[in-house]
Structures are given as C-alpha cells and as structure tokens.
Amino acid sequence: MKGTSGADAGGSSFDVIDPGPELPRTGWTAKASDASQWDAPGNMLDGNSGTRYSSGTGQYDGLWIQVDMGQTQTFNKIVLDVGGSVSDYARSADVYVSTDGTDWTKVSSVADGQRVHLISFPTQTARYIKVVNTGNVARNWWSVAEFNLYN
C-alpha cells in the first residue's frame, strides 16, 4: 500500500471488511443534542466526507446524534466516519434503535472508538437510530463526516 506521496505506507497488516449493502439515505434527517453553528447534523448524511456534523462542545457522557430514516428499514451495521477530523471520534458509545422515536432499545455498546468505526449488532428493523456518547473527552468535539447503515 502506498501513501499519498507515493512512498510505501509501512508494513502494518490490516483487514478489509465488506459491510454489505449500504442503505440509501434519501429522505433521512438527523439531529443532535449539541451542534456547532457551522457543522449541522444533516452534513453527516450528505455523501460528502469533506463536510461534517460536529458537536461544537467537548465530548461528554450523554451527547447524542439521531437519524430518522423516514420509514422502518432493516440493518445490522453502522459506520461512523470522522473524515478529516481525526481526533474528534467518540471513544465509547451506546447504539439504540426505535420504531417510534420514543421507546428505545439498546443494540450495542462500544468501548474502543476509532476514526472510522464499524459497529455490528443483531439485525434490527427500526425507523430511528441514536448513538449516545458515553465518554468524557472535553478537549475534543464529536464529529461525524459520514453516517451509514448496512444490511
């Protein structure tokens, strides 16, 4: 593998994972408990990794992002990609789903956040998905450049 300069990127091994079909995001909307005035939640659904949602505040336990898919869909993986905001990823989080936006079921917890994070869980059918930050990293905002679901 070569880096952007064309030089060898190193001898580290890695796995390439195919998450399966990506759900189309047409008509999806997003909201968040906190958002910077420049980086709206909808940016994580725009297909452009150069834009982002960002919290506008340091990460804290309870900070959340939520996506409404407009109708129930079936999925079993989520990918959160911070794009160019390489330090602004959730270090730990819980993932919830809901059919009505009121009653939530926790489907996964992660304690090893990464810049591009694939979170797998048992297959769900729901309209809403919420990711709740469970860590405290006051020096970093929470950013998501792209939010994708897979089945």
Tab-separated table of N, CA, C and O in Angstrom, residues 45-99:
chain	number	residue	atom	x	y	z
A	45	LEU	N	-25.120	13.148	6.471
A	45	LEU	CA	-25.937	12.369	5.545
A	45	LEU	C	-25.823	12.867	4.103
A	45	LEU	O	-26.554	12.402	3.228
A	46	ASP	N	-24.904	13.799	3.841
A	46	ASP	CA	-24.867	14.444	2.526
A	46	ASP	C	-23.985	13.763	1.486
A	46	ASP	O	-23.885	14.225	0.353
A	47	GLY	N	-23.301	12.673	1.848
A	47	GLY	CA	-22.461	11.966	0.890
A	47	GLY	C	-21.132	12.643	0.604
A	47	GLY	O	-20.406	12.239	-0.295
A	48	ASN	N	-20.795	13.661	1.378
A	48	ASN	CA	-19.568	14.406	1.173
A	48	ASN	C	-18.709	14.302	2.435
A	48	ASN	O	-19.027	14.915	3.448
A	49	SER	N	-17.622	13.545	2.371
A	49	SER	CA	-16.781	13.373	3.559
A	49	SER	C	-16.004	14.640	3.900
A	49	SER	O	-15.360	14.707	4.944
A	50	GLY	N	-16.097	15.668	3.061
A	50	GLY	CA	-15.455	16.941	3.355
A	50	GLY	C	-16.292	17.847	4.244
A	50	GLY	O	-15.813	18.851	4.746
A	51	THR	N	-17.564	17.492	4.444
A	51	THR	CA	-18.408	18.218	5.393
A	51	THR	C	-18.631	17.312	6.588
A	51	THR	O	-18.379	16.111	6.522
A	52	ARG	N	-19.129	17.880	7.666
A	52	ARG	CA	-19.283	17.063	8.862
A	52	ARG	C	-20.345	17.647	9.778
A	52	ARG	O	-20.687	18.822	9.700
A	53	TYR	N	-20.832	16.789	10.664
A	53	TYR	CA	-21.534	17.238	11.862
A	53	TYR	C	-20.452	17.379	12.921
A	53	TYR	O	-19.543	16.553	13.012
A	54	SER	N	-20.548	18.395	13.748
A	54	SER	CA	-19.698	18.454	14.937
A	54	SER	C	-20.488	19.037	16.090
A	54	SER	O	-21.385	19.852	15.909
A	55	SER	N	-20.137	18.586	17.276
A	55	SER	CA	-20.880	18.943	18.485
A	55	SER	C	-20.710	20.403	18.890
A	55	SER	O	-21.580	20.957	19.553
A	56	GLY	N	-19.595	21.008	18.542
A	56	GLY	CA	-19.351	22.382	18.959
A	56	GLY	C	-19.003	22.508	20.430
A	56	GLY	O	-18.857	23.602	20.949
A	57	THR	N	-18.875	21.389	21.090
A	57	THR	CA	-18.527	21.352	22.511
A	57	THR	C	-17.730	20.079	22.760
A	57	THR	O	-17.785	19.138	21.967
A	58	GLY	N	-17.006	20.039	23.844
A	58	GLY	CA	-16.259	18.839	24.194
A	58	GLY	C	-17.186	17.650	24.416
A	58	GLY	O	-18.352	17.816	24.789
A	59	GLN	N	-16.668	16.461	24.167
A	59	GLN	CA	-17.473	15.250	24.335
A	59	GLN	C	-17.795	15.015	25.805
A	59	GLN	O	-16.945	15.188	26.667
A	60	TYR	N	-19.035	14.612	26.047
A	60	TYR	CA	-19.459	14.282	27.402
A	60	TYR	C	-20.423	13.098	27.353
A	60	TYR	O	-21.021	12.808	26.316
A	61	ASP	N	-20.546	12.419	28.466
A	61	ASP	CA	-21.453	11.279	28.603
A	61	ASP	C	-22.884	11.775	28.412
A	61	ASP	O	-23.341	12.643	29.151
A	62	GLY	N	-23.582	11.264	27.394
A	62	GLY	CA	-24.949	11.674	27.119
A	62	GLY	C	-25.102	12.485	25.838
A	62	GLY	O	-26.217	12.673	25.353
A	63	LEU	N	-24.017	12.984	25.276
A	63	LEU	CA	-24.045	13.675	23.983
A	63	LEU	C	-24.552	12.679	22.938
A	63	LEU	O	-24.121	11.534	22.922
A	64	TRP	N	-25.498	13.079	22.053
A	64	TRP	CA	-26.062	12.104	21.123
A	64	TRP	C	-26.302	12.673	19.736
A	64	TRP	O	-26.426	13.872	19.550
A	65	ILE	N	-26.339	11.736	18.772
A	65	ILE	CA	-26.783	12.019	17.412
A	65	ILE	C	-27.906	11.044	17.096
A	65	ILE	O	-27.932	9.919	17.605
A	66	GLN	N	-28.864	11.485	16.277
A	66	GLN	CA	-30.016	10.643	15.956
A	66	GLN	C	-30.368	10.805	14.483
A	66	GLN	O	-30.348	11.912	13.953
A	67	VAL	N	-30.700	9.699	13.839
A	67	VAL	CA	-31.110	9.713	12.436
A	67	VAL	C	-32.509	9.127	12.327
A	67	VAL	O	-32.807	8.083	12.905
A	68	ASP	N	-33.368	9.834	11.583
A	68	ASP	CA	-34.717	9.376	11.244
A	68	ASP	C	-34.672	8.971	9.778
A	68	ASP	O	-34.439	9.804	8.896
A	69	MET	N	-34.901	7.688	9.503
A	69	MET	CA	-34.861	7.178	8.136
A	69	MET	C	-36.189	7.373	7.396
A	69	MET	O	-36.310	6.978	6.242
A	70	GLY	N	-37.184	7.954	8.055
A	70	GLY	CA	-38.454	8.243	7.408
A	70	GLY	C	-39.406	7.068	7.332
A	70	GLY	O	-40.613	7.257	7.175
A	71	GLN	N	-38.882	5.874	7.427
A	71	GLN	CA	-39.679	4.642	7.433
A	71	GLN	C	-38.821	3.534	8.030
A	71	GLN	O	-37.607	3.676	8.130
A	72	THR	N	-39.448	2.449	8.444
A	72	THR	CA	-38.660	1.356	9.011
A	72	THR	C	-37.776	0.733	7.935
A	72	THR	O	-38.175	0.629	6.773
A	73	GLN	N	-36.582	0.373	8.352
A	73	GLN	CA	-35.618	-0.293	7.482
A	73	GLN	C	-34.939	-1.388	8.298
A	73	GLN	O	-34.941	-1.355	9.523
A	74	THR	N	-34.340	-2.336	7.607
A	74	THR	CA	-33.654	-3.449	8.257
A	74	THR	C	-32.151	-3.257	8.070
A	74	THR	O	-31.685	-3.006	6.954
A	75	PHE	N	-31.397	-3.384	9.170
A	75	PHE	CA	-29.957	-3.122	9.135
A	75	PHE	C	-29.282	-3.858	10.285
A	75	PHE	O	-29.913	-4.250	11.252
A	76	ASN	N	-27.946	-4.025	10.158
A	76	ASN	CA	-27.187	-4.693	11.221
A	76	ASN	C	-25.790	-4.125	11.435
A	76	ASN	O	-24.999	-4.670	12.187
A	77	LYS	N	-25.482	-3.027	10.747
A	77	LYS	CA	-24.177	-2.383	10.924
A	77	LYS	C	-24.335	-0.888	10.727
A	77	LYS	O	-25.149	-0.427	9.929
A	78	ILE	N	-23.511	-0.149	11.436
A	78	ILE	CA	-23.411	1.293	11.265
A	78	ILE	C	-21.936	1.627	11.100
A	78	ILE	O	-21.078	0.998	11.726
A	79	VAL	N	-21.652	2.579	10.231
A	79	VAL	CA	-20.285	3.088	10.109
A	79	VAL	C	-20.317	4.578	10.397
A	79	VAL	O	-21.076	5.330	9.775
A	80	LEU	N	-19.505	4.992	11.361
A	80	LEU	CA	-19.309	6.393	11.698
A	80	LEU	C	-17.899	6.764	11.247
A	80	LEU	O	-16.926	6.174	11.705
A	81	ASP	N	-17.804	7.738	10.349
A	81	ASP	CA	-16.521	8.152	9.776
A	81	ASP	C	-16.314	9.625	10.099
A	81	ASP	O	-17.148	10.459	9.746
A	82	VAL	N	-15.219	9.962	10.772
A	82	VAL	CA	-14.968	11.357	11.141
A	82	VAL	C	-14.332	12.166	10.016
A	82	VAL	O	-14.134	13.371	10.168
A	83	GLY	N	-14.007	11.539	8.893
A	83	GLY	CA	-13.388	12.280	7.792
A	83	GLY	C	-12.070	12.878	8.235
A	83	GLY	O	-11.238	12.220	8.843
A	84	GLY	N	-11.883	14.170	7.956
A	84	GLY	CA	-10.629	14.835	8.275
A	84	GLY	C	-10.467	15.253	9.731
A	84	GLY	O	-9.405	15.715	10.133
A	85	SER	N	-11.501	15.068	10.534
A	85	SER	CA	-11.441	15.458	11.960
A	85	SER	C	-10.888	14.302	12.783
A	85	SER	O	-11.587	13.714	13.606
A	86	VAL	N	-9.632	13.979	12.572
A	86	VAL	CA	-9.055	12.725	13.034
A	86	VAL	C	-9.039	12.515	14.543
A	86	VAL	O	-8.914	11.378	15.001
A	87	SER	N	-9.184	13.545	15.350
A	87	SER	CA	-9.191	13.374	16.807
A	87	SER	C	-10.587	13.438	17.413
A	87	SER	O	-10.755	13.231	18.604
A	88	ASP	N	-11.588	13.729	16.582
A	88	ASP	CA	-12.930	14.019	17.093
A	88	ASP	C	-13.895	12.832	17.000
A	88	ASP	O	-15.054	12.991	16.625
A	89	TYR	N	-13.435	11.653	17.337
A	89	TYR	CA	-14.300	10.467	17.316
A	89	TYR	C	-14.726	10.114	18.739
A	89	TYR	O	-14.033	10.412	19.704
A	90	ALA	N	-15.889	9.482	18.850
A	90	ALA	CA	-16.370	9.028	20.157
A	90	ALA	C	-15.492	7.873	20.623
A	90	ALA	O	-15.317	6.891	19.903
A	91	ARG	N	-14.961	7.969	21.817
A	91	ARG	CA	-14.127	6.895	22.365
A	91	ARG	C	-14.970	5.722	22.833
A	91	ARG	O	-14.539	4.580	22.812
A	92	SER	N	-16.203	6.006	23.257
A	92	SER	CA	-17.145	4.949	23.661
A	92	SER	C	-18.556	5.469	23.423
A	92	SER	O	-18.801	6.673	23.472
A	93	ALA	N	-19.469	4.527	23.137
A	93	ALA	CA	-20.844	4.930	22.819
A	93	ALA	C	-21.784	3.747	22.935
A	93	ALA	O	-21.373	2.588	22.903
A	94	ASP	N	-23.069	4.067	23.070
A	94	ASP	CA	-24.146	3.084	23.016
A	94	ASP	C	-24.987	3.380	21.781
A	94	ASP	O	-25.188	4.548	21.417
A	95	VAL	N	-25.489	2.321	21.146
A	95	VAL	CA	-26.326	2.450	19.950
A	95	VAL	C	-27.726	1.966	20.295
A	95	VAL	O	-27.890	0.875	20.858
A	96	TYR	N	-28.722	2.785	19.974
A	96	TYR	CA	-30.129	2.481	20.246
A	96	TYR	C	-30.932	2.553	18.955
A	96	TYR	O	-30.587	3.319	18.045
A	97	VAL	N	-32.027	1.780	18.903
A	97	VAL	CA	-32.960	1.848	17.780
A	97	VAL	C	-34.373	2.024	18.309
A	97	VAL	O	-34.667	1.686	19.464
A	98	SER	N	-35.249	2.562	17.441
A	98	SER	CA	-36.639	2.786	17.819
A	98	SER	C	-37.514	2.773	16.569
A	98	SER	O	-37.068	3.194	15.494
A	99	THR	N	-38.739	2.316	16.718
A	99	THR	CA	-39.696	2.394	15.612
A	99	THR	C	-40.512	3.677	15.674
A	99	THR	O	-41.048	4.121	14.664
